[in-house]
Amino acid sequence: MAKWEIQGKTFLITGGASGMGALYAEAYLKNGAKSVALLDIAVETGKATAERLNKTFDNKVIFVKCDVSKEEDIVSAWDAVLAQFKQIDVIVNNAGIMVDAPNVWRTASDVNWQGLVSFTLKGISHMRKDEGGAGGTIINIASTVTLVKTPALPIYSGSKMAVLHFGQCLTVAPFYDVTGIRVLTKCLGATDTPLLQNLEVRGYDPKVGKALADSVVTDGVIFQKPESAVAASLYMFENGAPGSIWLADNNKPAKDITPIIDSVYATFEKLMMP
């Protein structure tokens, strides 16, 4: 039996117009979500996704335009969702840009990192039980690039490592006991979505971009099916302890890797002891 229920919860999903965000939304609705807000910069796609889901799920979905790299958009979107639903139980910080190219990396970093932090902090203020909230769950999507060296994407990898460490620092006890807010981090592996198309133009320079694209072939990288990534997210939501970190990769079941990460932290803590 699941420890945490999706049934009756209101979700806010960034990057929700298409790709994994839209698939997460559909999966949560199938499992009894009360309502879902899709936030994205892609207006026409987002509206179409909301319309499609509303035909199946009795008008439980809204779309709100939001450029996650801009704080004014985040504030406006947050207020719009609260005006519609009154309460937000779950935030899924899914929006991401996997591009280190010179003309993109600053915006990408704002989306991958600063936008995620902003939504997380707004969620904490809204949800925390010690200040009158109802508690809740915040799911931050990191990546398997946080766990390995990825020379072609150092900026993207750094932003995703920040996401993982942010969650770990934030959830040190007694955070959950005081706030009632569960923060989960998902390390998502290579998944067959548009995010992994045109790899040769995603590096911080053309040479490393080509090397990245070539390595996918030479290393035999498996692009997991989106359905596998969705199943991992559902399992993580229903079973993930506060502060836990989960691996979703290679079409395998979700794996709680918190003990492994904790052991690394413990090793360095011992090294730094006087």
PDB file of C-alpha atoms in Angstrom:
ATOM      1  CA  MET A   1       0.000   0.000   0.000  1.00  0.00           C
ATOM      2  CA  ALA A   2       1.274   3.456  -0.908  1.00  0.00           C
ATOM      3  CA  LYS A   3       2.551   5.605   1.933  1.00  0.00           C
ATOM      4  CA  TRP A   4       1.580   8.832   0.156  1.00  0.00           C
ATOM      5  CA  GLU A   5      -1.554   9.224  -1.950  1.00  0.00           C
ATOM      6  CA  ILE A   6      -1.988  11.070  -5.241  1.00  0.00           C
ATOM      7  CA  GLN A   7      -5.760  10.925  -4.809  1.00  0.00           C
ATOM      8  CA  GLY A   8      -7.324  14.316  -4.196  1.00  0.00           C
ATOM      9  CA  LYS A   9      -4.127  16.349  -4.574  1.00  0.00           C
ATOM     10  CA  THR A  10      -3.653  19.527  -6.598  1.00  0.00           C
ATOM     11  CA  PHE A  11      -0.488  19.580  -8.716  1.00  0.00           C
ATOM     12  CA  LEU A  12       1.547  22.401 -10.247  1.00  0.00           C
ATOM     13  CA  ILE A  13       3.906  21.180 -12.987  1.00  0.00           C
ATOM     14  CA  THR A  14       6.479  23.420 -14.656  1.00  0.00           C
ATOM     15  CA  GLY A  15       7.417  22.518 -18.209  1.00  0.00           C
ATOM     16  CA  GLY A  16       4.005  20.893 -18.384  1.00  0.00           C
ATOM     17  CA  ALA A  17       2.987  21.650 -21.969  1.00  0.00           C
ATOM     18  CA  SER A  18       4.678  18.643 -23.541  1.00  0.00           C
ATOM     19  CA  GLY A  19       7.272  15.925 -23.026  1.00  0.00           C
ATOM     20  CA  MET A  20       7.646  14.446 -19.556  1.00  0.00           C
ATOM     21  CA  GLY A  21       5.680  17.252 -17.915  1.00  0.00           C
ATOM     22  CA  ALA A  22       2.534  16.452 -19.889  1.00  0.00           C
ATOM     23  CA  LEU A  23       3.016  12.728 -19.269  1.00  0.00           C
ATOM     24  CA  TYR A  24       3.398  13.303 -15.525  1.00  0.00           C
ATOM     25  CA  ALA A  25       0.175  15.311 -15.547  1.00  0.00           C
ATOM     26  CA  GLU A  26      -1.762  12.572 -17.306  1.00  0.00           C
ATOM     27  CA  ALA A  27      -0.398   9.918 -14.942  1.00  0.00           C
ATOM     28  CA  TYR A  28      -1.328  11.903 -11.834  1.00  0.00           C
ATOM     29  CA  LEU A  29      -4.836  12.466 -13.184  1.00  0.00           C
ATOM     30  CA  LYS A  30      -5.248   8.767 -13.928  1.00  0.00           C
ATOM     31  CA  ASN A  31      -4.313   8.097 -10.316  1.00  0.00           C
ATOM     32  CA  GLY A  32      -6.882  10.446  -8.859  1.00  0.00           C
ATOM     33  CA  ALA A  33      -5.347  13.922  -8.799  1.00  0.00           C
ATOM     34  CA  LYS A  34      -7.953  16.551  -7.997  1.00  0.00           C
ATOM     35  CA  SER A  35      -6.553  19.154 -10.373  1.00  0.00           C
ATOM     36  CA  VAL A  36      -3.412  20.017 -12.328  1.00  0.00           C
ATOM     37  CA  ALA A  37      -1.878  23.311 -13.407  1.00  0.00           C
ATOM     38  CA  LEU A  38       0.419  23.109 -16.424  1.00  0.00           C
ATOM     39  CA  LEU A  39       2.974  25.917 -16.567  1.00  0.00           C
ATOM     40  CA  ASP A  40       5.045  26.505 -19.684  1.00  0.00           C
ATOM     41  CA  ILE A  41       6.342  29.135 -22.074  1.00  0.00           C
ATOM     42  CA  ALA A  42       4.847  27.239 -25.059  1.00  0.00           C
ATOM     43  CA  VAL A  43       1.360  28.734 -25.054  1.00  0.00           C
ATOM     44  CA  GLU A  44      -0.314  26.991 -27.984  1.00  0.00           C
ATOM     45  CA  THR A  45       1.087  23.582 -27.070  1.00  0.00           C
ATOM     46  CA  GLY A  46       0.140  24.081 -23.425  1.00  0.00           C
ATOM     47  CA  LYS A  47      -3.421  25.079 -24.263  1.00  0.00           C
ATOM     48  CA  ALA A  48      -3.773  22.083 -26.579  1.00  0.00           C
ATOM     49  CA  THR A  49      -2.460  19.701 -23.909  1.00  0.00           C
ATOM     50  CA  ALA A  50      -4.830  21.121 -21.306  1.00  0.00           C
ATOM     51  CA  GLU A  51      -7.753  20.844 -23.727  1.00  0.00           C
ATOM     52  CA  ARG A  52      -6.877  17.228 -24.540  1.00  0.00           C
ATOM     53  CA  LEU A  53      -6.586  16.245 -20.889  1.00  0.00           C
ATOM     54  CA  ASN A  54      -9.777  18.080 -19.940  1.00  0.00           C
ATOM     55  CA  LYS A  55     -11.781  15.991 -22.399  1.00  0.00           C
ATOM     56  CA  THR A  56     -10.741  12.865 -20.516  1.00  0.00           C
ATOM     57  CA  PHE A  57     -10.497  14.182 -16.972  1.00  0.00           C
ATOM     58  CA  ASP A  58     -13.561  16.399 -16.581  1.00  0.00           C
ATOM     59  CA  ASN A  59     -11.943  19.829 -16.805  1.00  0.00           C
ATOM     60  CA  LYS A  60      -9.426  19.321 -14.015  1.00  0.00           C
ATOM     61  CA  VAL A  61      -6.557  20.991 -15.875  1.00  0.00           C
ATOM     62  CA  ILE A  62      -5.567  24.602 -16.432  1.00  0.00           C
ATOM     63  CA  PHE A  63      -2.721  26.020 -18.470  1.00  0.00           C
ATOM     64  CA  VAL A  64      -0.829  29.092 -17.291  1.00  0.00           C
ATOM     65  CA  LYS A  65       1.864  30.772 -19.373  1.00  0.00           C
ATOM     66  CA  CYS A  66       5.122  30.977 -17.454  1.00  0.00           C
ATOM     67  CA  ASP A  67       8.702  31.655 -18.464  1.00  0.00           C
ATOM     68  CA  VAL A  68      10.485  29.962 -15.566  1.00  0.00           C
ATOM     69  CA  SER A  69      13.606  32.060 -16.215  1.00  0.00           C
ATOM     70  CA  LYS A  70      11.729  35.245 -15.236  1.00  0.00           C
ATOM     71  CA  GLU A  71      10.730  35.939 -11.637  1.00  0.00           C
ATOM     72  CA  GLU A  72       7.840  38.185 -12.669  1.00  0.00           C
ATOM     73  CA  ASP A  73       6.356  35.309 -14.685  1.00  0.00           C
ATOM     74  CA  ILE A  74       6.804  32.932 -11.746  1.00  0.00           C
ATOM     75  CA  VAL A  75       4.988  35.313  -9.383  1.00  0.00           C
ATOM     76  CA  SER A  76       2.168  35.900 -11.862  1.00  0.00           C
ATOM     77  CA  ALA A  77       1.725  32.186 -12.616  1.00  0.00           C
ATOM     78  CA  TRP A  78       1.819  31.244  -8.939  1.00  0.00           C
ATOM     79  CA  ASP A  79      -0.876  33.785  -8.124  1.00  0.00           C
ATOM     80  CA  ALA A  80      -3.004  32.606 -11.057  1.00  0.00           C
ATOM     81  CA  VAL A  81      -2.879  28.971  -9.930  1.00  0.00           C
ATOM     82  CA  LEU A  82      -3.772  29.871  -6.343  1.00  0.00           C
ATOM     83  CA  ALA A  83      -6.624  32.071  -7.549  1.00  0.00           C
ATOM     84  CA  GLN A  84      -8.039  29.088  -9.447  1.00  0.00           C
ATOM     85  CA  PHE A  85      -7.369  26.209  -7.048  1.00  0.00           C
ATOM     86  CA  LYS A  86      -6.895  27.992  -3.666  1.00  0.00           C
ATOM     87  CA  GLN A  87      -4.370  25.359  -2.600  1.00  0.00           C
ATOM     88  CA  ILE A  88      -1.331  23.640  -4.101  1.00  0.00           C
ATOM     89  CA  ASP A  89      -0.421  20.251  -2.646  1.00  0.00           C
ATOM     90  CA  VAL A  90       2.369  19.168  -4.990  1.00  0.00           C
ATOM     91  CA  ILE A  91       4.935  21.072  -7.051  1.00  0.00           C
ATOM     92  CA  VAL A  92       6.815  19.246  -9.796  1.00  0.00           C
ATOM     93  CA  ASN A  93       9.807  21.338 -10.853  1.00  0.00           C
ATOM     94  CA  ASN A  94      10.169  19.697 -14.246  1.00  0.00           C
ATOM     95  CA  ALA A  95      11.084  22.593 -16.570  1.00  0.00           C
ATOM     96  CA  GLY A  96      14.570  22.232 -17.969  1.00  0.00           C
ATOM     97  CA  ILE A  97      16.863  23.237 -20.841  1.00  0.00           C
ATOM     98  CA  MET A  98      19.765  20.945 -21.686  1.00  0.00           C
ATOM     99  CA  VAL A  99      21.865  23.386 -23.704  1.00  0.00           C
ATOM    100  CA  ASP A 100      25.284  24.804 -22.778  1.00  0.00           C
ATOM    101  CA  ALA A 101      25.671  26.822 -25.992  1.00  0.00           C
ATOM    102  CA  PRO A 102      27.004  30.395 -25.523  1.00  0.00           C
ATOM    103  CA  ASN A 103      23.740  32.097 -26.485  1.00  0.00           C
ATOM    104  CA  VAL A 104      21.561  29.875 -24.281  1.00  0.00           C
ATOM    105  CA  TRP A 105      23.361  28.806 -21.121  1.00  0.00           C
ATOM    106  CA  ARG A 106      22.400  31.782 -18.947  1.00  0.00           C
ATOM    107  CA  THR A 107      18.707  31.357 -19.689  1.00  0.00           C
ATOM    108  CA  ALA A 108      19.039  27.599 -19.297  1.00  0.00           C
ATOM    109  CA  SER A 109      20.668  28.015 -15.897  1.00  0.00           C
ATOM    110  CA  ASP A 110      17.877  30.358 -14.795  1.00  0.00           C
ATOM    111  CA  VAL A 111      15.311  27.726 -15.771  1.00  0.00           C
ATOM    112  CA  ASN A 112      17.172  24.703 -14.418  1.00  0.00           C
ATOM    113  CA  TRP A 113      18.233  26.248 -11.146  1.00  0.00           C
ATOM    114  CA  GLN A 114      16.906  29.670 -10.139  1.00  0.00           C
ATOM    115  CA  GLY A 115      13.367  29.057 -11.350  1.00  0.00           C
ATOM    116  CA  LEU A 116      13.306  25.763  -9.476  1.00  0.00           C
ATOM    117  CA  VAL A 117      14.506  27.478  -6.299  1.00  0.00           C
ATOM    118  CA  SER A 118      11.862  30.183  -6.633  1.00  0.00           C
ATOM    119  CA  PHE A 119       9.000  27.709  -6.992  1.00  0.00           C
ATOM    120  CA  THR A 120      10.375  25.601  -4.141  1.00  0.00           C
ATOM    121  CA  LEU A 121      10.532  28.588  -1.782  1.00  0.00           C
ATOM    122  CA  LYS A 122       7.028  29.685  -2.748  1.00  0.00           C
ATOM    123  CA  GLY A 123       5.832  26.152  -2.120  1.00  0.00           C
ATOM    124  CA  ILE A 124       7.428  26.062   1.317  1.00  0.00           C
ATOM    125  CA  SER A 125       5.798  29.361   2.324  1.00  0.00           C
ATOM    126  CA  HIS A 126       2.409  28.149   1.094  1.00  0.00           C
ATOM    127  CA  MET A 127       2.523  24.571   2.392  1.00  0.00           C
ATOM    128  CA  ARG A 128       4.332  24.673   5.728  1.00  0.00           C
ATOM    129  CA  LYS A 129       2.174  23.378   8.573  1.00  0.00           C
ATOM    130  CA  ASP A 130       3.925  25.444  11.233  1.00  0.00           C
ATOM    131  CA  GLU A 131       2.561  28.573   9.543  1.00  0.00           C
ATOM    132  CA  GLY A 132      -0.965  27.365   8.830  1.00  0.00           C
ATOM    133  CA  GLY A 133      -0.432  25.382   5.634  1.00  0.00           C
ATOM    134  CA  ALA A 134      -1.491  21.821   4.912  1.00  0.00           C
ATOM    135  CA  GLY A 135       1.928  20.340   4.153  1.00  0.00           C
ATOM    136  CA  GLY A 136       2.728  18.912   0.755  1.00  0.00           C
ATOM    137  CA  THR A 137       5.301  17.491  -1.623  1.00  0.00           C
ATOM    138  CA  ILE A 138       7.904  19.203  -3.808  1.00  0.00           C
ATOM    139  CA  ILE A 139       9.493  17.070  -6.528  1.00  0.00           C
ATOM    140  CA  ASN A 140      12.676  18.450  -8.063  1.00  0.00           C
ATOM    141  CA  ILE A 141      13.825  16.841 -11.298  1.00  0.00           C
ATOM    142  CA  ALA A 142      17.601  16.476 -11.390  1.00  0.00           C
ATOM    143  CA  SER A 143      19.451  14.155 -13.764  1.00  0.00           C
ATOM    144  CA  THR A 144      21.846  11.258 -13.917  1.00  0.00           C
ATOM    145  CA  VAL A 145      24.454  13.808 -15.045  1.00  0.00           C
ATOM    146  CA  THR A 146      24.668  14.791 -11.371  1.00  0.00           C
ATOM    147  CA  LEU A 147      26.108  11.339 -10.665  1.00  0.00           C
ATOM    148  CA  VAL A 148      28.758  11.129 -13.401  1.00  0.00           C
ATOM    149  CA  LYS A 149      31.206  13.482 -15.103  1.00  0.00           C
ATOM    150  CA  THR A 150      29.674  14.860 -18.306  1.00  0.00           C
ATOM    151  CA  PRO A 151      32.381  16.934 -20.036  1.00  0.00           C
ATOM    152  CA  ALA A 152      30.196  18.034 -22.928  1.00  0.00           C
ATOM    153  CA  LEU A 153      27.588  19.607 -20.635  1.00  0.00           C
ATOM    154  CA  PRO A 154      29.392  21.069 -17.620  1.00  0.00           C
ATOM    155  CA  ILE A 155      26.938  23.947 -17.145  1.00  0.00           C
ATOM    156  CA  TYR A 156      23.805  21.814 -17.372  1.00  0.00           C
ATOM    157  CA  SER A 157      25.405  19.160 -15.170  1.00  0.00           C
ATOM    158  CA  GLY A 158      26.387  21.780 -12.612  1.00  0.00           C
ATOM    159  CA  SER A 159      22.851  23.158 -12.448  1.00  0.00           C
ATOM    160  CA  LYS A 160      21.432  19.687 -11.889  1.00  0.00           C
ATOM    161  CA  MET A 161      24.007  18.923  -9.196  1.00  0.00           C
ATOM    162  CA  ALA A 162      22.881  22.136  -7.514  1.00  0.00           C
ATOM    163  CA  VAL A 163      19.317  20.801  -7.553  1.00  0.00           C
ATOM    164  CA  LEU A 164      20.363  17.608  -5.790  1.00  0.00           C
ATOM    165  CA  HIS A 165      22.467  19.349  -3.128  1.00  0.00           C
ATOM    166  CA  PHE A 166      19.767  21.999  -2.605  1.00  0.00           C
ATOM    167  CA  GLY A 167      17.256  19.298  -1.752  1.00  0.00           C
ATOM    168  CA  GLN A 168      19.633  17.556   0.611  1.00  0.00           C
ATOM    169  CA  CYS A 169      20.559  20.713   2.509  1.00  0.00           C
ATOM    170  CA  LEU A 170      16.945  21.854   2.653  1.00  0.00           C
ATOM    171  CA  THR A 171      15.560  18.660   4.126  1.00  0.00           C
ATOM    172  CA  VAL A 172      17.954  18.086   7.010  1.00  0.00           C
ATOM    173  CA  ALA A 173      15.935  17.138  10.112  1.00  0.00           C
ATOM    174  CA  PRO A 174      13.703  18.460  11.557  1.00  0.00           C
ATOM    175  CA  PHE A 175      12.520  20.134   8.310  1.00  0.00           C
ATOM    176  CA  TYR A 176       9.777  17.603   7.525  1.00  0.00           C
ATOM    177  CA  ASP A 177       8.611  17.248  11.127  1.00  0.00           C
ATOM    178  CA  VAL A 178       8.250  21.015  11.434  1.00  0.00           C
ATOM    179  CA  THR A 179       6.829  21.890   8.007  1.00  0.00           C
ATOM    180  CA  GLY A 180       5.085  18.730   6.829  1.00  0.00           C
ATOM    181  CA  ILE A 181       6.727  19.275   3.438  1.00  0.00           C
ATOM    182  CA  ARG A 182       8.323  16.332   1.686  1.00  0.00           C
ATOM    183  CA  VAL A 183      11.070  17.203  -0.812  1.00  0.00           C
ATOM    184  CA  LEU A 184      11.995  14.479  -3.307  1.00  0.00           C
ATOM    185  CA  THR A 185      14.773  14.568  -5.903  1.00  0.00           C
ATOM    186  CA  LYS A 186      14.558  12.495  -9.068  1.00  0.00           C
ATOM    187  CA  CYS A 187      17.733  11.751 -11.052  1.00  0.00           C
ATOM    188  CA  LEU A 188      16.222  11.164 -14.480  1.00  0.00           C
ATOM    189  CA  GLY A 189      18.300   9.236 -16.992  1.00  0.00           C
ATOM    190  CA  ALA A 190      18.379   9.634 -20.769  1.00  0.00           C
ATOM    191  CA  THR A 191      14.757   9.456 -21.904  1.00  0.00           C
ATOM    192  CA  ASP A 192      13.337   9.377 -25.414  1.00  0.00           C
ATOM    193  CA  THR A 193      11.966  12.933 -25.541  1.00  0.00           C
ATOM    194  CA  PRO A 194      12.774  16.055 -27.620  1.00  0.00           C
ATOM    195  CA  LEU A 195      15.200  17.132 -24.867  1.00  0.00           C
ATOM    196  CA  LEU A 196      17.713  14.658 -26.296  1.00  0.00           C
ATOM    197  CA  GLN A 197      17.342  15.593 -29.950  1.00  0.00           C
ATOM    198  CA  ASN A 198      20.056  17.515 -31.840  1.00  0.00           C
ATOM    199  CA  LEU A 199      22.738  16.736 -29.270  1.00  0.00           C
ATOM    200  CA  GLU A 200      25.481  18.084 -31.528  1.00  0.00           C
ATOM    201  CA  VAL A 201      24.330  21.698 -30.937  1.00  0.00           C
ATOM    202  CA  ARG A 202      23.865  21.412 -27.178  1.00  0.00           C
ATOM    203  CA  GLY A 203      27.492  21.549 -26.011  1.00  0.00           C
ATOM    204  CA  TYR A 204      29.329  24.676 -24.885  1.00  0.00           C
ATOM    205  CA  ASP A 205      31.278  24.553 -28.166  1.00  0.00           C
ATOM    206  CA  PRO A 206      30.758  22.638 -31.454  1.00  0.00           C
ATOM    207  CA  LYS A 207      33.573  20.168 -30.825  1.00  0.00           C
ATOM    208  CA  VAL A 208      32.208  18.895 -27.530  1.00  0.00           C
ATOM    209  CA  GLY A 209      28.696  18.913 -28.960  1.00  0.00           C
ATOM    210  CA  LYS A 210      29.738  16.548 -31.716  1.00  0.00           C
ATOM    211  CA  ALA A 211      31.580  14.392 -29.175  1.00  0.00           C
ATOM    212  CA  LEU A 212      28.401  14.220 -27.093  1.00  0.00           C
ATOM    213  CA  ALA A 213      26.319  13.107 -30.059  1.00  0.00           C
ATOM    214  CA  ASP A 214      28.946  10.547 -31.090  1.00  0.00           C
ATOM    215  CA  SER A 215      29.213   9.140 -27.563  1.00  0.00           C
ATOM    216  CA  VAL A 216      25.545   8.232 -27.556  1.00  0.00           C
ATOM    217  CA  VAL A 217      26.273   5.835 -30.408  1.00  0.00           C
ATOM    218  CA  THR A 218      29.692   4.565 -29.334  1.00  0.00           C
ATOM    219  CA  ASP A 219      28.734   4.079 -25.677  1.00  0.00           C
ATOM    220  CA  GLY A 220      25.450   2.402 -26.523  1.00  0.00           C
ATOM    221  CA  VAL A 221      23.394   4.808 -24.422  1.00  0.00           C
ATOM    222  CA  ILE A 222      19.891   3.501 -23.779  1.00  0.00           C
ATOM    223  CA  PHE A 223      17.132   6.075 -24.106  1.00  0.00           C
ATOM    224  CA  GLN A 224      14.526   4.811 -21.685  1.00  0.00           C
ATOM    225  CA  LYS A 225      10.888   4.887 -22.670  1.00  0.00           C
ATOM    226  CA  PRO A 226       8.910   7.828 -21.295  1.00  0.00           C
ATOM    227  CA  GLU A 227       6.468   5.320 -19.810  1.00  0.00           C
ATOM    228  CA  SER A 228       9.273   3.918 -17.675  1.00  0.00           C
ATOM    229  CA  ALA A 229      10.172   7.373 -16.393  1.00  0.00           C
ATOM    230  CA  VAL A 230       6.519   8.029 -15.553  1.00  0.00           C
ATOM    231  CA  ALA A 231       6.195   4.729 -13.686  1.00  0.00           C
ATOM    232  CA  ALA A 232       9.297   5.634 -11.690  1.00  0.00           C
ATOM    233  CA  SER A 233       7.773   8.991 -10.767  1.00  0.00           C
ATOM    234  CA  LEU A 234       4.555   7.396  -9.562  1.00  0.00           C
ATOM    235  CA  TYR A 235       6.439   4.893  -7.422  1.00  0.00           C
ATOM    236  CA  MET A 236       8.673   7.632  -6.031  1.00  0.00           C
ATOM    237  CA  PHE A 237       5.689   9.794  -5.141  1.00  0.00           C
ATOM    238  CA  GLU A 238       3.851   7.010  -3.361  1.00  0.00           C
ATOM    239  CA  ASN A 239       6.853   5.565  -1.519  1.00  0.00           C
ATOM    240  CA  GLY A 240       9.563   8.220  -1.255  1.00  0.00           C
ATOM    241  CA  ALA A 241      10.594   9.222   2.245  1.00  0.00           C
ATOM    242  CA  PRO A 242      11.125  12.942   2.920  1.00  0.00           C
ATOM    243  CA  GLY A 243      14.480  14.042   1.513  1.00  0.00           C
ATOM    244  CA  SER A 244      14.987  10.902  -0.561  1.00  0.00           C
ATOM    245  CA  ILE A 245      16.780  10.754  -3.921  1.00  0.00           C
ATOM    246  CA  TRP A 246      15.613   8.435  -6.685  1.00  0.00           C
ATOM    247  CA  LEU A 247      17.209   7.064  -9.836  1.00  0.00           C
ATOM    248  CA  ALA A 248      15.050   6.539 -12.944  1.00  0.00           C
ATOM    249  CA  ASP A 249      17.184   5.134 -15.741  1.00  0.00           C
ATOM    250  CA  ASN A 250      17.566   2.377 -18.360  1.00  0.00           C
ATOM    251  CA  ASN A 251      13.900   1.304 -18.227  1.00  0.00           C
ATOM    252  CA  LYS A 252      14.462  -0.074 -14.727  1.00  0.00           C
ATOM    253  CA  PRO A 253      12.173   0.353 -11.712  1.00  0.00           C
ATOM    254  CA  ALA A 254      12.730   3.448  -9.601  1.00  0.00           C
ATOM    255  CA  LYS A 255      15.605   2.983  -7.167  1.00  0.00           C
ATOM    256  CA  ASP A 256      16.067   4.847  -3.888  1.00  0.00           C
ATOM    257  CA  ILE A 257      19.726   5.910  -3.955  1.00  0.00           C
ATOM    258  CA  THR A 258      19.582   8.001  -0.785  1.00  0.00           C
ATOM    259  CA  PRO A 259      21.815   5.602   1.200  1.00  0.00           C
ATOM    260  CA  ILE A 260      24.513   5.857  -1.481  1.00  0.00           C
ATOM    261  CA  ILE A 261      24.435   9.654  -1.533  1.00  0.00           C
ATOM    262  CA  ASP A 262      24.341   9.791   2.276  1.00  0.00           C
ATOM    263  CA  SER A 263      27.439   7.603   2.442  1.00  0.00           C
ATOM    264  CA  VAL A 264      29.312  10.075   0.229  1.00  0.00           C
ATOM    265  CA  TYR A 265      28.298  12.980   2.456  1.00  0.00           C
ATOM    266  CA  ALA A 266      29.373  10.989   5.517  1.00  0.00           C
ATOM    267  CA  THR A 267      32.773  10.255   3.977  1.00  0.00           C
ATOM    268  CA  PHE A 268      33.496  13.928   3.425  1.00  0.00           C
ATOM    269  CA  GLU A 269      32.187  14.869   6.861  1.00  0.00           C
ATOM    270  CA  LYS A 270      34.723  12.470   8.385  1.00  0.00           C
ATOM    271  CA  LEU A 271      37.518  13.933   6.258  1.00  0.00           C
ATOM    272  CA  MET A 272      36.706  17.422   7.500  1.00  0.00           C
ATOM    273  CA  MET A 273      36.547  16.526  11.175  1.00  0.00           C
ATOM    274  CA  PRO A 274      39.279  18.145  13.294  1.00  0.00           C
TER     275      PRO A 274
END
